[in-house]
mmCIF file of N, CA and C in Angstrom:
data_model
loop_
_atom_site.group_PDB
_atom_site.id
_atom_site.type_symbol
_atom_site.label_atom_id
_atom_site.label_comp_id
_atom_site.label_asym_id
_atom_site.label_seq_id
_atom_site.Cartn_x
_atom_site.Cartn_y
_atom_site.Cartn_z
ATOM 1 N N MET A 1 -221.356 32.149 188.635
ATOM 2 C CA MET A 1 -222.552 32.953 188.622
ATOM 3 C C MET A 1 -222.587 33.914 189.816
ATOM 4 N N GLU A 2 -222.207 33.394 190.975
ATOM 5 C CA GLU A 2 -222.188 34.240 192.167
ATOM 6 C C GLU A 2 -221.198 35.392 192.013
ATOM 7 N N ALA A 3 -220.090 35.116 191.344
ATOM 8 C CA ALA A 3 -219.083 36.160 191.135
ATOM 9 C C ALA A 3 -219.652 37.291 190.286
ATOM 10 N N LEU A 4 -220.425 36.956 189.261
ATOM 11 C CA LEU A 4 -221.033 37.979 188.409
ATOM 12 C C LEU A 4 -222.044 38.815 189.195
ATOM 13 N N LEU A 5 -222.835 38.156 190.020
ATOM 14 C CA LEU A 5 -223.793 38.882 190.853
ATOM 15 C C LEU A 5 -223.074 39.808 191.834
ATOM 16 N N LEU A 6 -221.974 39.323 192.390
ATOM 17 C CA LEU A 6 -221.198 40.133 193.317
ATOM 18 C C LEU A 6 -220.612 41.351 192.610
ATOM 19 N N ILE A 7 -220.102 41.159 191.405
ATOM 20 C CA ILE A 7 -219.536 42.269 190.632
ATOM 21 C C ILE A 7 -220.604 43.315 190.350
ATOM 22 N N CYS A 8 -221.775 42.884 189.932
ATOM 23 C CA CYS A 8 -222.871 43.825 189.663
ATOM 24 C C CYS A 8 -223.267 44.574 190.929
ATOM 25 N N SER A 9 -223.356 43.853 192.014
ATOM 26 C CA SER A 9 -223.729 44.456 193.287
ATOM 27 C C SER A 9 -222.687 45.480 193.728
ATOM 28 N N LEU A 10 -221.423 45.128 193.597
ATOM 29 C CA LEU A 10 -220.358 46.039 193.990
ATOM 30 C C LEU A 10 -220.337 47.279 193.109
ATOM 31 N N GLN A 11 -220.591 47.113 191.824
ATOM 32 C CA GLN A 11 -220.617 48.263 190.920
ATOM 33 C C GLN A 11 -221.723 49.234 191.321
ATOM 34 N N GLU A 12 -222.874 48.706 191.699
ATOM 35 C CA GLU A 12 -223.976 49.557 192.148
ATOM 36 C C GLU A 12 -223.609 50.289 193.440
ATOM 37 N N GLU A 13 -222.969 49.580 194.353
ATOM 38 C CA GLU A 13 -222.574 50.207 195.614
ATOM 39 C C GLU A 13 -221.518 51.285 195.388
ATOM 40 N N VAL A 14 -220.551 51.006 194.518
ATOM 41 C CA VAL A 14 -219.515 51.993 194.210
ATOM 42 C C VAL A 14 -220.147 53.227 193.590
ATOM 43 N N SER A 15 -221.087 53.025 192.697
ATOM 44 C CA SER A 15 -221.776 54.143 192.062
ATOM 45 C C SER A 15 -222.528 54.974 193.101
ATOM 46 N N SER A 16 -223.194 54.316 194.012
ATOM 47 C CA SER A 16 -223.930 55.005 195.071
ATOM 48 C C SER A 16 -222.985 55.793 195.977
ATOM 49 N N ILE A 17 -221.863 55.196 196.317
ATOM 50 C CA ILE A 17 -220.879 55.870 197.169
ATOM 51 C C ILE A 17 -220.294 57.083 196.456
ATOM 52 N N LYS A 18 -220.025 56.950 195.158
ATOM 53 C CA LYS A 18 -219.502 58.083 194.386
ATOM 54 C C LYS A 18 -220.500 59.238 194.375
ATOM 55 N N GLU A 19 -221.775 58.928 194.229
ATOM 56 C CA GLU A 19 -222.810 59.965 194.266
ATOM 57 C C GLU A 19 -222.842 60.649 195.630
ATOM 58 N N SER A 20 -222.719 59.857 196.685
ATOM 59 C CA SER A 20 -222.721 60.424 198.035
ATOM 60 C C SER A 20 -221.524 61.344 198.248
ATOM 61 N N PHE A 21 -220.359 60.931 197.777
ATOM 62 C CA PHE A 21 -219.177 61.776 197.907
ATOM 63 C C PHE A 21 -219.314 63.053 197.095
ATOM 64 N N ALA A 22 -219.921 62.967 195.930
ATOM 65 C CA ALA A 22 -220.141 64.163 195.113
ATOM 66 C C ALA A 22 -221.062 65.137 195.845
ATOM 67 N N THR A 23 -222.111 64.605 196.455
ATOM 68 C CA THR A 23 -223.027 65.444 197.232
ATOM 69 C C THR A 23 -222.305 66.087 198.411
ATOM 70 N N LEU A 24 -221.491 65.308 199.096
ATOM 71 C CA LEU A 24 -220.720 65.818 200.227
ATOM 72 C C LEU A 24 -219.748 66.907 199.783
ATOM 73 N N GLU A 25 -219.128 66.723 198.631
ATOM 74 C CA GLU A 25 -218.191 67.722 198.114
ATOM 75 C C GLU A 25 -218.904 69.038 197.797
ATOM 76 N N VAL A 26 -220.078 68.949 197.188
ATOM 77 C CA VAL A 26 -220.855 70.153 196.882
ATOM 78 C C VAL A 26 -221.250 70.864 198.179
ATOM 79 N N ALA A 27 -221.718 70.103 199.159
ATOM 80 C CA ALA A 27 -222.116 70.694 200.444
ATOM 81 C C ALA A 27 -220.926 71.356 201.133
ATOM 82 N N SER A 28 -219.782 70.712 201.074
ATOM 83 C CA SER A 28 -218.573 71.266 201.676
ATOM 84 C C SER A 28 -218.183 72.584 201.020
ATOM 85 N N LYS A 29 -218.245 72.636 199.706
ATOM 86 C CA LYS A 29 -217.923 73.873 198.985
ATOM 87 C C LYS A 29 -218.917 74.976 199.337
ATOM 88 N N GLU A 30 -220.191 74.609 199.449
ATOM 89 C CA GLU A 30 -221.212 75.596 199.817
ATOM 90 C C GLU A 30 -220.927 76.188 201.198
ATOM 91 N N LEU A 31 -220.568 75.330 202.149
ATOM 92 C CA LEU A 31 -220.273 75.818 203.496
ATOM 93 C C LEU A 31 -219.034 76.705 203.511
ATOM 94 N N ARG A 32 -217.999 76.301 202.759
ATOM 95 C CA ARG A 32 -216.776 77.101 202.719
ATOM 96 C C ARG A 32 -217.022 78.481 202.130
ATOM 97 N N ASN A 33 -217.981 78.593 201.239
ATOM 98 C CA ASN A 33 -218.262 79.865 200.573
ATOM 99 C C ASN A 33 -219.428 80.627 201.196
ATOM 100 N N SER A 34 -219.960 80.128 202.293
ATOM 101 C CA SER A 34 -221.136 80.734 202.907
ATOM 102 C C SER A 34 -220.744 81.764 203.963
ATOM 103 N N ARG A 35 -221.108 83.008 203.721
ATOM 104 C CA ARG A 35 -220.847 84.060 204.715
ATOM 105 C C ARG A 35 -221.714 83.845 205.955
ATOM 106 N N LEU A 36 -222.923 83.364 205.757
ATOM 107 C CA LEU A 36 -223.817 83.131 206.887
ATOM 108 C C LEU A 36 -223.251 82.049 207.811
ATOM 109 N N PHE A 37 -222.705 80.980 207.231
ATOM 110 C CA PHE A 37 -222.108 79.917 208.042
ATOM 111 C C PHE A 37 -220.891 80.449 208.801
ATOM 112 N N LEU A 38 -220.099 81.299 208.142
ATOM 113 C CA LEU A 38 -218.952 81.906 208.813
ATOM 114 C C LEU A 38 -219.415 82.747 209.999
ATOM 115 N N LYS A 39 -220.486 83.502 209.816
ATOM 116 C CA LYS A 39 -221.018 84.309 210.917
ATOM 117 C C LYS A 39 -221.516 83.416 212.057
ATOM 118 N N LEU A 40 -222.116 82.284 211.716
ATOM 119 C CA LEU A 40 -222.557 81.336 212.737
ATOM 120 C C LEU A 40 -221.367 80.822 213.537
ATOM 121 N N LEU A 41 -220.299 80.431 212.839
ATOM 122 C CA LEU A 41 -219.108 79.947 213.540
ATOM 123 C C LEU A 41 -218.508 81.037 214.424
ATOM 124 N N GLU A 42 -218.499 82.273 213.943
ATOM 125 C CA GLU A 42 -217.994 83.380 214.754
ATOM 126 C C GLU A 42 -218.842 83.569 216.009
ATOM 127 N N ALA A 43 -220.161 83.471 215.862
ATOM 128 C CA ALA A 43 -221.056 83.621 217.011
ATOM 129 C C ALA A 43 -220.837 82.500 218.021
ATOM 130 N N VAL A 44 -220.672 81.280 217.530
ATOM 131 C CA VAL A 44 -220.419 80.149 218.429
ATOM 132 C C VAL A 44 -219.094 80.351 219.152
ATOM 133 N N LEU A 45 -218.077 80.810 218.428
ATOM 134 C CA LEU A 45 -216.775 81.054 219.040
ATOM 135 C C LEU A 45 -216.865 82.132 220.113
ATOM 136 N N LYS A 46 -217.537 83.237 219.812
ATOM 137 C CA LYS A 46 -217.672 84.320 220.789
ATOM 138 C C LYS A 46 -218.438 83.853 222.022
ATOM 139 N N THR A 47 -219.502 83.088 221.798
ATOM 140 C CA THR A 47 -220.280 82.563 222.925
ATOM 141 C C THR A 47 -219.427 81.636 223.772
ATOM 142 N N GLY A 48 -218.714 80.746 223.109
ATOM 143 C CA GLY A 48 -217.831 79.828 223.835
ATOM 144 C C GLY A 48 -216.746 80.560 224.593
ATOM 145 N N ASN A 49 -216.178 81.582 223.959
ATOM 146 C CA ASN A 49 -215.137 82.366 224.629
ATOM 147 C C ASN A 49 -215.675 83.044 225.878
ATOM 148 N N SER A 50 -216.865 83.620 225.786
ATOM 149 C CA SER A 50 -217.416 84.305 226.961
ATOM 150 C C SER A 50 -217.785 83.313 228.058
ATOM 151 N N MET A 51 -218.185 82.120 227.683
ATOM 152 C CA MET A 51 -218.548 81.111 228.681
ATOM 153 C C MET A 51 -217.313 80.451 229.297
ATOM 154 N N ASN A 52 -216.177 80.528 228.607
ATOM 155 C CA ASN A 52 -214.957 79.866 229.077
ATOM 156 C C ASN A 52 -213.882 80.870 229.472
ATOM 157 N N ASP A 53 -214.284 81.984 230.016
ATOM 158 C CA ASP A 53 -213.348 82.996 230.518
ATOM 159 C C ASP A 53 -212.310 83.420 229.486
ATOM 160 N N GLY A 54 -212.768 83.747 228.289
ATOM 161 C CA GLY A 54 -211.870 84.305 227.285
ATOM 162 C C GLY A 54 -211.031 83.304 226.522
ATOM 163 N N ALA A 55 -211.364 82.038 226.563
ATOM 164 C CA ALA A 55 -210.624 81.052 225.769
ATOM 165 C C ALA A 55 -210.679 81.459 224.303
ATOM 166 N N GLN A 56 -209.670 81.113 223.538
ATOM 167 C CA GLN A 56 -209.569 81.602 222.170
ATOM 168 C C GLN A 56 -209.918 80.562 221.102
ATOM 169 N N ALA A 57 -210.369 79.405 221.454
ATOM 170 C CA ALA A 57 -210.690 78.391 220.444
ATOM 171 C C ALA A 57 -211.733 77.426 220.989
ATOM 172 N N PHE A 58 -212.265 76.611 220.096
ATOM 173 C CA PHE A 58 -213.182 75.552 220.494
ATOM 174 C C PHE A 58 -212.969 74.363 219.575
ATOM 175 N N LYS A 59 -213.338 73.201 220.047
ATOM 176 C CA LYS A 59 -213.235 71.989 219.240
ATOM 177 C C LYS A 59 -214.535 71.795 218.486
ATOM 178 N N LEU A 60 -214.435 71.332 217.231
ATOM 179 C CA LEU A 60 -215.633 71.155 216.425
ATOM 180 C C LEU A 60 -216.583 70.123 217.015
ATOM 181 N N ASP A 61 -216.059 69.160 217.772
ATOM 182 C CA ASP A 61 -216.951 68.150 218.343
ATOM 183 C C ASP A 61 -217.829 68.714 219.455
ATOM 184 N N THR A 62 -217.578 69.957 219.877
ATOM 185 C CA THR A 62 -218.433 70.566 220.895
ATOM 186 C C THR A 62 -219.778 70.993 220.332
ATOM 187 N N PHE A 63 -219.910 71.057 218.994
ATOM 188 C CA PHE A 63 -221.201 71.400 218.409
ATOM 189 C C PHE A 63 -222.285 70.444 218.890
ATOM 190 N N GLY A 64 -221.937 69.186 219.056
ATOM 191 C CA GLY A 64 -222.909 68.198 219.495
ATOM 192 C C GLY A 64 -223.358 68.389 220.929
ATOM 193 N N THR A 65 -222.579 69.120 221.720
ATOM 194 C CA THR A 65 -222.924 69.299 223.129
ATOM 195 C C THR A 65 -223.513 70.669 223.423
ATOM 196 N N LEU A 66 -223.628 71.520 222.402
ATOM 197 C CA LEU A 66 -224.205 72.845 222.621
ATOM 198 C C LEU A 66 -225.683 72.730 222.967
ATOM 199 N N ARG A 67 -226.127 73.562 223.858
ATOM 200 C CA ARG A 67 -227.545 73.604 224.190
ATOM 201 C C ARG A 67 -227.892 75.030 224.564
ATOM 202 N N CYS A 68 -229.152 75.330 224.539
ATOM 203 C CA CYS A 68 -229.596 76.687 224.866
ATOM 204 C C CYS A 68 -229.440 76.919 226.363
ATOM 205 N N GLU A 69 -228.905 78.064 226.708
ATOM 206 C CA GLU A 69 -228.737 78.447 228.108
ATOM 207 C C GLU A 69 -229.565 79.690 228.369
ATOM 208 N N ARG A 70 -230.217 79.736 229.503
ATOM 209 C CA ARG A 70 -230.968 80.924 229.911
ATOM 210 C C ARG A 70 -230.364 81.447 231.187
ATOM 211 N N ASN A 71 -230.315 82.763 231.276
ATOM 212 C CA ASN A 71 -229.772 83.394 232.492
ATOM 213 C C ASN A 71 -230.763 83.359 233.610
#
């Protein structure tokens, strides 16, 4: 009996995970096709480059450390 309950529970979890991945895939496609998001990334890159003496790249994990700066 416990095995049947476990199977049902796992099927529900798998279904939920599949839905989440489908949502993530749609969001990913939207971002890849978004001109506005591309412009945002370009602005972040330019800002980072000017703050880092002309560096030519940035790591994506730096998004979490960005904050507003005032002169």
